[in-house]
PDB file of C-alpha atoms and ligand atoms in Angstrom:
ATOM      1  CA  MET A  31     116.961  73.500 118.225  1.00  0.00           C
ATOM      2  CA  THR A  32     113.566  73.767 117.917  1.00  0.00           C
ATOM      3  CA  ALA A  33     109.723  73.264 118.356  1.00  0.00           C
ATOM      4  CA  MET A  34     109.202  71.961 115.188  1.00  0.00           C
ATOM      5  CA  ARG A  35     106.532  68.815 114.704  1.00  0.00           C
ATOM      6  CA  ILE A  36     107.971  65.326 114.605  1.00  0.00           C
ATOM      7  CA  LEU A  37     106.205  62.221 113.953  1.00  0.00           C
ATOM      8  CA  VAL A  38     107.444  59.127 115.681  1.00  0.00           C
ATOM      9  CA  VAL A  39     106.754  55.763 114.287  1.00  0.00           C
ATOM     10  CA  GLU A  40     107.925  52.704 116.805  1.00  0.00           C
ATOM     11  CA  ASP A  41     105.893  49.921 117.687  1.00  0.00           C
ATOM     12  CA  GLU A  42     108.047  48.937 120.963  1.00  0.00           C
ATOM     13  CA  PRO A  43     105.822  50.924 123.754  1.00  0.00           C
ATOM     14  CA  ARG A  44     108.682  51.772 126.119  1.00  0.00           C
ATOM     15  CA  LEU A  45     111.238  53.083 123.467  1.00  0.00           C
ATOM     16  CA  LEU A  46     108.400  55.128 121.746  1.00  0.00           C
ATOM     17  CA  ARG A  47     107.354  56.573 125.060  1.00  0.00           C
ATOM     18  CA  ASN A  48     110.908  57.453 125.766  1.00  0.00           C
ATOM     19  CA  LEU A  49     111.476  58.952 122.348  1.00  0.00           C
ATOM     20  CA  ALA A  50     108.516  60.980 122.588  1.00  0.00           C
ATOM     21  CA  LYS A  51     109.420  62.390 126.062  1.00  0.00           C
ATOM     22  CA  ALA A  52     113.124  63.212 125.032  1.00  0.00           C
ATOM     23  CA  LEU A  53     111.801  65.096 121.820  1.00  0.00           C
ATOM     24  CA  ARG A  54     109.190  66.974 123.742  1.00  0.00           C
ATOM     25  CA  GLU A  55     111.852  68.021 126.316  1.00  0.00           C
ATOM     26  CA  GLU A  56     113.795  69.551 123.347  1.00  0.00           C
ATOM     27  CA  SER A  57     110.477  71.613 122.419  1.00  0.00           C
ATOM     28  CA  TYR A  58     109.438  69.567 119.288  1.00  0.00           C
ATOM     29  CA  ALA A  59     105.765  68.937 119.017  1.00  0.00           C
ATOM     30  CA  VAL A  60     105.373  65.124 118.823  1.00  0.00           C
ATOM     31  CA  ASP A  61     103.039  62.873 117.237  1.00  0.00           C
ATOM     32  CA  THR A  62     103.228  58.981 117.443  1.00  0.00           C
ATOM     33  CA  ALA A  63     102.093  55.966 115.666  1.00  0.00           C
ATOM     34  CA  ASP A  64     102.610  52.489 116.867  1.00  0.00           C
ATOM     35  CA  ALA A  65     101.687  50.597 113.398  1.00  0.00           C
ATOM     36  CA  GLY A  66     103.038  51.209 110.067  1.00  0.00           C
ATOM     37  CA  ASP A  67      99.679  52.013 108.527  1.00  0.00           C
ATOM     38  CA  ASP A  68      98.644  54.679 111.315  1.00  0.00           C
ATOM     39  CA  GLY A  69     102.340  56.193 110.614  1.00  0.00           C
ATOM     40  CA  LEU A  70     101.847  56.579 107.078  1.00  0.00           C
ATOM     41  CA  TYR A  71      98.325  58.106 107.406  1.00  0.00           C
ATOM     42  CA  LYS A  72      99.601  60.525 109.492  1.00  0.00           C
ATOM     43  CA  ALA A  73     102.908  61.314 107.581  1.00  0.00           C
ATOM     44  CA  GLU A  74     100.387  61.910 104.396  1.00  0.00           C
ATOM     45  CA  ASN A  75      97.988  63.938 106.020  1.00  0.00           C
ATOM     46  CA  TYR A  76     100.203  66.268 108.246  1.00  0.00           C
ATOM     47  CA  ASP A  77     103.110  68.316 107.129  1.00  0.00           C
ATOM     48  CA  TYR A  78     106.181  67.245 109.664  1.00  0.00           C
ATOM     49  CA  ASP A  79     109.492  68.519 109.742  1.00  0.00           C
ATOM     50  CA  ALA A  80     110.862  65.064 110.061  1.00  0.00           C
ATOM     51  CA  ILE A  81     109.794  61.315 110.914  1.00  0.00           C
ATOM     52  CA  VAL A  82     111.845  58.850 112.982  1.00  0.00           C
ATOM     53  CA  LEU A  83     110.700  55.513 111.496  1.00  0.00           C
ATOM     54  CA  ASP A  84     111.316  52.477 112.611  1.00  0.00           C
ATOM     55  CA  VAL A  85     111.989  49.448 110.137  1.00  0.00           C
ATOM     56  CA  MET A  86     110.113  46.683 111.610  1.00  0.00           C
ATOM     57  CA  LEU A  87     106.448  47.782 112.429  1.00  0.00           C
ATOM     58  CA  PRO A  88     103.253  45.915 112.408  1.00  0.00           C
ATOM     59  CA  ARG A  89     100.866  46.005 109.201  1.00  0.00           C
ATOM     60  CA  LEU A  90     102.889  47.868 107.263  1.00  0.00           C
ATOM     61  CA  ASP A  91     106.896  47.705 107.605  1.00  0.00           C
ATOM     62  CA  GLY A  92     109.083  51.119 107.664  1.00  0.00           C
ATOM     63  CA  TRP A  93     110.197  50.369 104.049  1.00  0.00           C
ATOM     64  CA  GLU A  94     107.096  49.977 102.768  1.00  0.00           C
ATOM     65  CA  LEU A  95     105.939  53.113 104.669  1.00  0.00           C
ATOM     66  CA  LEU A  96     108.800  55.089 103.055  1.00  0.00           C
ATOM     67  CA  ALA A  97     108.333  53.932  99.746  1.00  0.00           C
ATOM     68  CA  ARG A  98     104.773  54.877  99.559  1.00  0.00           C
ATOM     69  CA  LEU A  99     105.060  58.279 101.291  1.00  0.00           C
ATOM     70  CA  ARG A 100     107.984  59.004  98.817  1.00  0.00           C
ATOM     71  CA  LYS A 101     105.632  59.145  95.792  1.00  0.00           C
ATOM     72  CA  GLN A 102     103.965  62.285  97.367  1.00  0.00           C
ATOM     73  CA  LYS A 103     106.171  64.019  99.663  1.00  0.00           C
ATOM     74  CA  ARG A 104     109.967  64.722 100.537  1.00  0.00           C
ATOM     75  CA  THR A 105     109.377  64.679 104.411  1.00  0.00           C
ATOM     76  CA  PRO A 106     113.108  64.055 105.939  1.00  0.00           C
ATOM     77  CA  VAL A 107     113.086  60.260 107.385  1.00  0.00           C
ATOM     78  CA  LEU A 108     115.409  58.958 109.919  1.00  0.00           C
ATOM     79  CA  MET A 109     115.058  55.217 109.747  1.00  0.00           C
ATOM     80  CA  LEU A 110     115.656  53.119 112.956  1.00  0.00           C
ATOM     81  CA  THR A 111     117.312  49.610 111.939  1.00  0.00           C
ATOM     82  CA  ALA A 112     117.715  46.816 114.087  1.00  0.00           C
ATOM     83  CA  ARG A 113     121.025  45.478 112.621  1.00  0.00           C
ATOM     84  CA  ASP A 114     123.860  47.020 111.894  1.00  0.00           C
ATOM     85  CA  ALA A 115     123.634  45.505 108.142  1.00  0.00           C
ATOM     86  CA  THR A 116     125.244  47.242 105.286  1.00  0.00           C
ATOM     87  CA  THR A 117     122.214  46.058 102.940  1.00  0.00           C
ATOM     88  CA  ASP A 118     119.692  47.750 105.460  1.00  0.00           C
ATOM     89  CA  ARG A 119     121.882  50.891 105.143  1.00  0.00           C
ATOM     90  CA  VAL A 120     121.693  50.662 101.183  1.00  0.00           C
ATOM     91  CA  ARG A 121     118.462  49.894 101.083  1.00  0.00           C
ATOM     92  CA  GLY A 122     117.275  52.877 103.111  1.00  0.00           C
ATOM     93  CA  LEU A 123     119.209  55.357 101.614  1.00  0.00           C
ATOM     94  CA  ASP A 124     118.055  53.856  98.115  1.00  0.00           C
ATOM     95  CA  ASN A 125     114.315  54.164  99.026  1.00  0.00           C
ATOM     96  CA  GLY A 126     114.831  57.521 100.257  1.00  0.00           C
ATOM     97  CA  ALA A 127     115.633  57.664 103.719  1.00  0.00           C
ATOM     98  CA  ASP A 128     117.685  60.805 104.650  1.00  0.00           C
ATOM     99  CA  ASP A 129     119.512  59.175 107.358  1.00  0.00           C
ATOM    100  CA  TYR A 130     119.498  55.908 109.565  1.00  0.00           C
ATOM    101  CA  LEU A 131     120.558  54.817 113.149  1.00  0.00           C
ATOM    102  CA  VAL A 132     121.264  51.413 114.410  1.00  0.00           C
ATOM    103  CA  LYS A 133     119.593  50.070 117.281  1.00  0.00           C
ATOM    104  CA  PRO A 134     120.156  50.816 120.259  1.00  0.00           C
ATOM    105  CA  PHE A 135     121.318  54.157 119.847  1.00  0.00           C
ATOM    106  CA  ASP A 136     122.127  57.213 121.732  1.00  0.00           C
ATOM    107  CA  LEU A 137     119.338  59.569 122.256  1.00  0.00           C
ATOM    108  CA  THR A 138     121.986  62.610 122.136  1.00  0.00           C
ATOM    109  CA  GLU A 139     123.022  61.240 118.571  1.00  0.00           C
ATOM    110  CA  LEU A 140     119.447  60.878 117.283  1.00  0.00           C
ATOM    111  CA  LEU A 141     118.557  64.366 118.754  1.00  0.00           C
ATOM    112  CA  ALA A 142     121.682  65.568 116.653  1.00  0.00           C
ATOM    113  CA  ARG A 143     121.099  63.813 113.487  1.00  0.00           C
ATOM    114  CA  LEU A 144     117.471  65.120 113.654  1.00  0.00           C
ATOM    115  CA  ARG A 145     118.764  68.824 113.726  1.00  0.00           C
ATOM    116  CA  ALA A 146     120.994  68.448 110.891  1.00  0.00           C
ATOM    117  CA  LEU A 147     118.124  66.750 109.023  1.00  0.00           C
ATOM    118  CA  ILE A 148     115.846  69.415 109.270  1.00  0.00           C
ATOM    119  CA  ARG A 149     118.417  72.248 108.606  1.00  0.00           C
ATOM    120  CA  ARG A 150     119.441  70.459 105.768  1.00  0.00           C
ATOM    121  CA  SER A 151     115.638  70.270 104.471  1.00  0.00           C
ATOM    122  CA  ALA A 152     115.416  73.896 105.128  1.00  0.00           C
ATOM    123  CA  GLY A 153     118.193  74.308 102.656  1.00  0.00           C
ATOM    124  CA  ASP A 154     120.589  75.309 105.380  1.00  0.00           C
ATOM    125  CA  GLY A 155     123.556  73.409 106.595  1.00  0.00           C
ATOM    126  CA  ARG A 156     124.980  76.400 109.068  1.00  0.00           C
ATOM    127  CA  SER A 157     123.605  76.772 112.745  1.00  0.00           C
ATOM    128  CA  GLU A 158     123.780  80.349 112.640  1.00  0.00           C
ATOM    129  CA  ILE A 159     121.055  82.778 111.118  1.00  0.00           C
ATOM    130  CA  GLU A 160     121.334  86.298 110.615  1.00  0.00           C
ATOM    131  CA  LEU A 161     118.596  88.569 110.285  1.00  0.00           C
ATOM    132  CA  GLY A 162     119.728  92.139 110.123  1.00  0.00           C
ATOM    133  CA  ASP A 163     121.017  92.827 113.691  1.00  0.00           C
ATOM    134  CA  ILE A 164     119.250  89.783 114.766  1.00  0.00           C
ATOM    135  CA  ALA A 165     121.392  86.304 115.053  1.00  0.00           C
ATOM    136  CA  LEU A 166     119.961  82.996 116.135  1.00  0.00           C
ATOM    137  CA  ASP A 167     121.943  80.043 117.026  1.00  0.00           C
ATOM    138  CA  THR A 168     119.778  76.926 116.385  1.00  0.00           C
ATOM    139  CA  ARG A 169     122.331  74.597 117.908  1.00  0.00           C
ATOM    140  CA  SER A 170     121.943  76.438 121.318  1.00  0.00           C
ATOM    141  CA  ARG A 171     118.490  78.111 120.614  1.00  0.00           C
ATOM    142  CA  SER A 172     119.939  81.465 121.499  1.00  0.00           C
ATOM    143  CA  VAL A 173     119.073  84.685 120.208  1.00  0.00           C
ATOM    144  CA  THR A 174     121.146  87.870 120.378  1.00  0.00           C
ATOM    145  CA  ARG A 175     120.010  91.596 119.054  1.00  0.00           C
ATOM    146  CA  ALA A 176     123.000  93.867 118.168  1.00  0.00           C
ATOM    147  CA  GLY A 177     125.261  91.263 120.148  1.00  0.00           C
ATOM    148  CA  GLU A 178     122.820  91.433 123.477  1.00  0.00           C
ATOM    149  CA  ALA A 179     121.550  88.172 124.447  1.00  0.00           C
ATOM    150  CA  VAL A 180     117.602  88.132 124.250  1.00  0.00           C
ATOM    151  CA  THR A 181     115.435  85.814 126.349  1.00  0.00           C
ATOM    152  CA  LEU A 182     112.524  84.155 124.219  1.00  0.00           C
ATOM    153  CA  THR A 183     110.090  81.448 125.628  1.00  0.00           C
ATOM    154  CA  ALA A 184     110.565  77.934 123.825  1.00  0.00           C
ATOM    155  CA  ARG A 185     107.425  78.952 121.924  1.00  0.00           C
ATOM    156  CA  GLU A 186     108.419  82.589 121.050  1.00  0.00           C
ATOM    157  CA  TYR A 187     111.570  80.971 119.985  1.00  0.00           C
ATOM    158  CA  ALA A 188     110.416  78.009 117.937  1.00  0.00           C
ATOM    159  CA  ILE A 189     107.990  80.406 115.891  1.00  0.00           C
ATOM    160  CA  LEU A 190     110.832  82.885 115.478  1.00  0.00           C
ATOM    161  CA  GLU A 191     113.326  79.937 113.989  1.00  0.00           C
ATOM    162  CA  TYR A 192     110.414  78.717 111.882  1.00  0.00           C
ATOM    163  CA  LEU A 193     110.101  81.974 110.045  1.00  0.00           C
ATOM    164  CA  ALA A 194     113.841  82.461 109.878  1.00  0.00           C
ATOM    165  CA  LEU A 195     114.456  79.252 108.326  1.00  0.00           C
ATOM    166  CA  HIS A 196     111.687  80.022 106.042  1.00  0.00           C
ATOM    167  CA  ARG A 197     112.341  83.974 105.392  1.00  0.00           C
ATOM    168  CA  GLY A 198     111.212  85.325 102.346  1.00  0.00           C
ATOM    169  CA  GLU A 199     108.080  83.165 102.235  1.00  0.00           C
ATOM    170  CA  VAL A 200     104.814  84.170 103.746  1.00  0.00           C
ATOM    171  CA  VAL A 201     104.362  81.396 106.699  1.00  0.00           C
ATOM    172  CA  SER A 202     100.353  80.946 107.385  1.00  0.00           C
ATOM    173  CA  ARG A 203      99.106  80.769 110.699  1.00  0.00           C
ATOM    174  CA  THR A 204      97.730  77.265 110.093  1.00  0.00           C
ATOM    175  CA  THR A 205     101.490  76.222 109.149  1.00  0.00           C
ATOM    176  CA  LEU A 206     102.714  77.661 112.207  1.00  0.00           C
ATOM    177  CA  TYR A 207     100.131  75.989 114.400  1.00  0.00           C
ATOM    178  CA  GLU A 208     101.026  72.417 112.439  1.00  0.00           C
ATOM    179  CA  HIS A 209     104.455  72.645 113.352  1.00  0.00           C
ATOM    180  CA  LEU A 210     104.454  73.765 116.621  1.00  0.00           C
ATOM    181  CA  PHE A 211     101.693  72.205 118.127  1.00  0.00           C
ATOM    182  CA  ASP A 212     101.403  68.436 118.542  1.00  0.00           C
ATOM    183  CA  GLU A 213      97.812  66.446 118.275  1.00  0.00           C
ATOM    184  CA  ASN A 214      97.548  66.340 121.967  1.00  0.00           C
ATOM    185  CA  ASP A 215      97.930  70.243 122.199  1.00  0.00           C
ATOM    186  CA  ASP A 216      94.290  72.116 122.538  1.00  0.00           C
ATOM    187  CA  THR A 217      95.633  75.632 122.539  1.00  0.00           C
ATOM    188  CA  LEU A 218      93.615  78.910 122.008  1.00  0.00           C
ATOM    189  CA  SER A 219      93.933  79.822 118.251  1.00  0.00           C
ATOM    190  CA  ASN A 220      95.013  83.191 119.012  1.00  0.00           C
ATOM    191  CA  LEU A 221      98.144  82.257 120.645  1.00  0.00           C
ATOM    192  CA  VAL A 222     100.486  82.191 117.710  1.00  0.00           C
ATOM    193  CA  ASP A 223      99.538  86.228 117.243  1.00  0.00           C
ATOM    194  CA  VAL A 224     100.196  86.765 121.229  1.00  0.00           C
ATOM    195  CA  HIS A 225     103.692  85.175 120.735  1.00  0.00           C
ATOM    196  CA  VAL A 226     104.549  87.163 117.543  1.00  0.00           C
ATOM    197  CA  PHE A 227     103.173  90.123 119.426  1.00  0.00           C
ATOM    198  CA  ASN A 228     105.996  89.442 122.121  1.00  0.00           C
ATOM    199  CA  LEU A 229     108.835  88.633 119.459  1.00  0.00           C
ATOM    200  CA  ARG A 230     108.151  92.094 118.149  1.00  0.00           C
ATOM    201  CA  LYS A 231     108.325  93.714 121.261  1.00  0.00           C
ATOM    202  CA  LYS A 232     111.414  92.154 122.155  1.00  0.00           C
ATOM    203  CA  LEU A 233     113.181  92.080 118.734  1.00  0.00           C
ATOM    204  CA  GLY A 234     111.762  95.091 116.897  1.00  0.00           C
ATOM    205  CA  GLN A 235     108.399  95.929 114.969  1.00  0.00           C
ATOM    206  CA  GLN A 236     110.120  95.469 111.646  1.00  0.00           C
ATOM    207  CA  LEU A 237     111.398  91.817 112.167  1.00  0.00           C
ATOM    208  CA  ILE A 238     108.085  90.299 111.272  1.00  0.00           C
ATOM    209  CA  ALA A 239     105.721  91.499 108.510  1.00  0.00           C
ATOM    210  CA  THR A 240     102.018  90.641 108.948  1.00  0.00           C
ATOM    211  CA  ARG A 241     100.512  89.800 105.548  1.00  0.00           C
ATOM    212  CA  ARG A 242      96.748  90.354 105.855  1.00  0.00           C
ATOM    213  CA  GLY A 243      94.671  87.170 105.398  1.00  0.00           C
ATOM    214  CA  GLN A 244      97.821  85.314 104.711  1.00  0.00           C
ATOM    215  CA  GLY A 245     100.337  85.026 107.536  1.00  0.00           C
ATOM    216  CA  TYR A 246     103.873  86.121 108.558  1.00  0.00           C
ATOM    217  CA  CYS A 247     106.897  86.777 106.802  1.00  0.00           C
ATOM    218  CA  ILE A 248     110.544  87.663 107.439  1.00  0.00           C
ATOM    219  CA  GLU A 249     111.862  89.511 104.573  1.00  0.00           C
ATOM    220  CA  THR A 250     115.230  88.639 103.080  1.00  0.00           C
TER     221      THR A 250
HETATM  222 CA1   CA B  94     110.009  47.602 115.759  1.00  0.00          CA
END
């Protein structure tokens, strides 16, 4: 679906690399951590759209990380468990995990579960979002206006989708940066404004309102 911001906590270097690469190819912004304490620090200090969390981790295991995180935050968590053990599954869901996958898993499956998690947490189980004559399909990442396909860049789409999932709310530029750019990005700070300018050219001036000093909003 999207360029939202994901944290992957996994200590196996190759799996971590492959996961981060696959997620970036899907236009997610990806932060990584290879130990539990580092993962918890990032999870507490950044506002992720979802966290992919391995169970067996050095210094702080996935269960403990999850337990501590849940005292503060409801960030959707997809647990990666090593064994196909019912007890693990029950434990994970009891402790506030939103979903789990047993290793070894299929990457396509992981991506599908993540999309579903993010949609659920945004309070929208559907893949179609309608905004007047504009329609987004979050599964195919496509947009139409009055039935005609509109071509957006990956960043433009990501901004539009984030605002659409949070329609009725004012979304600050800071929030957009946090969700769309990862820790390796070093982009000019006015870039979001440029993308919004281009979105308005393609989709109409009325779609995204600017709230001066506060951010952007798609009205419901
Ligand atoms: Ca591990």
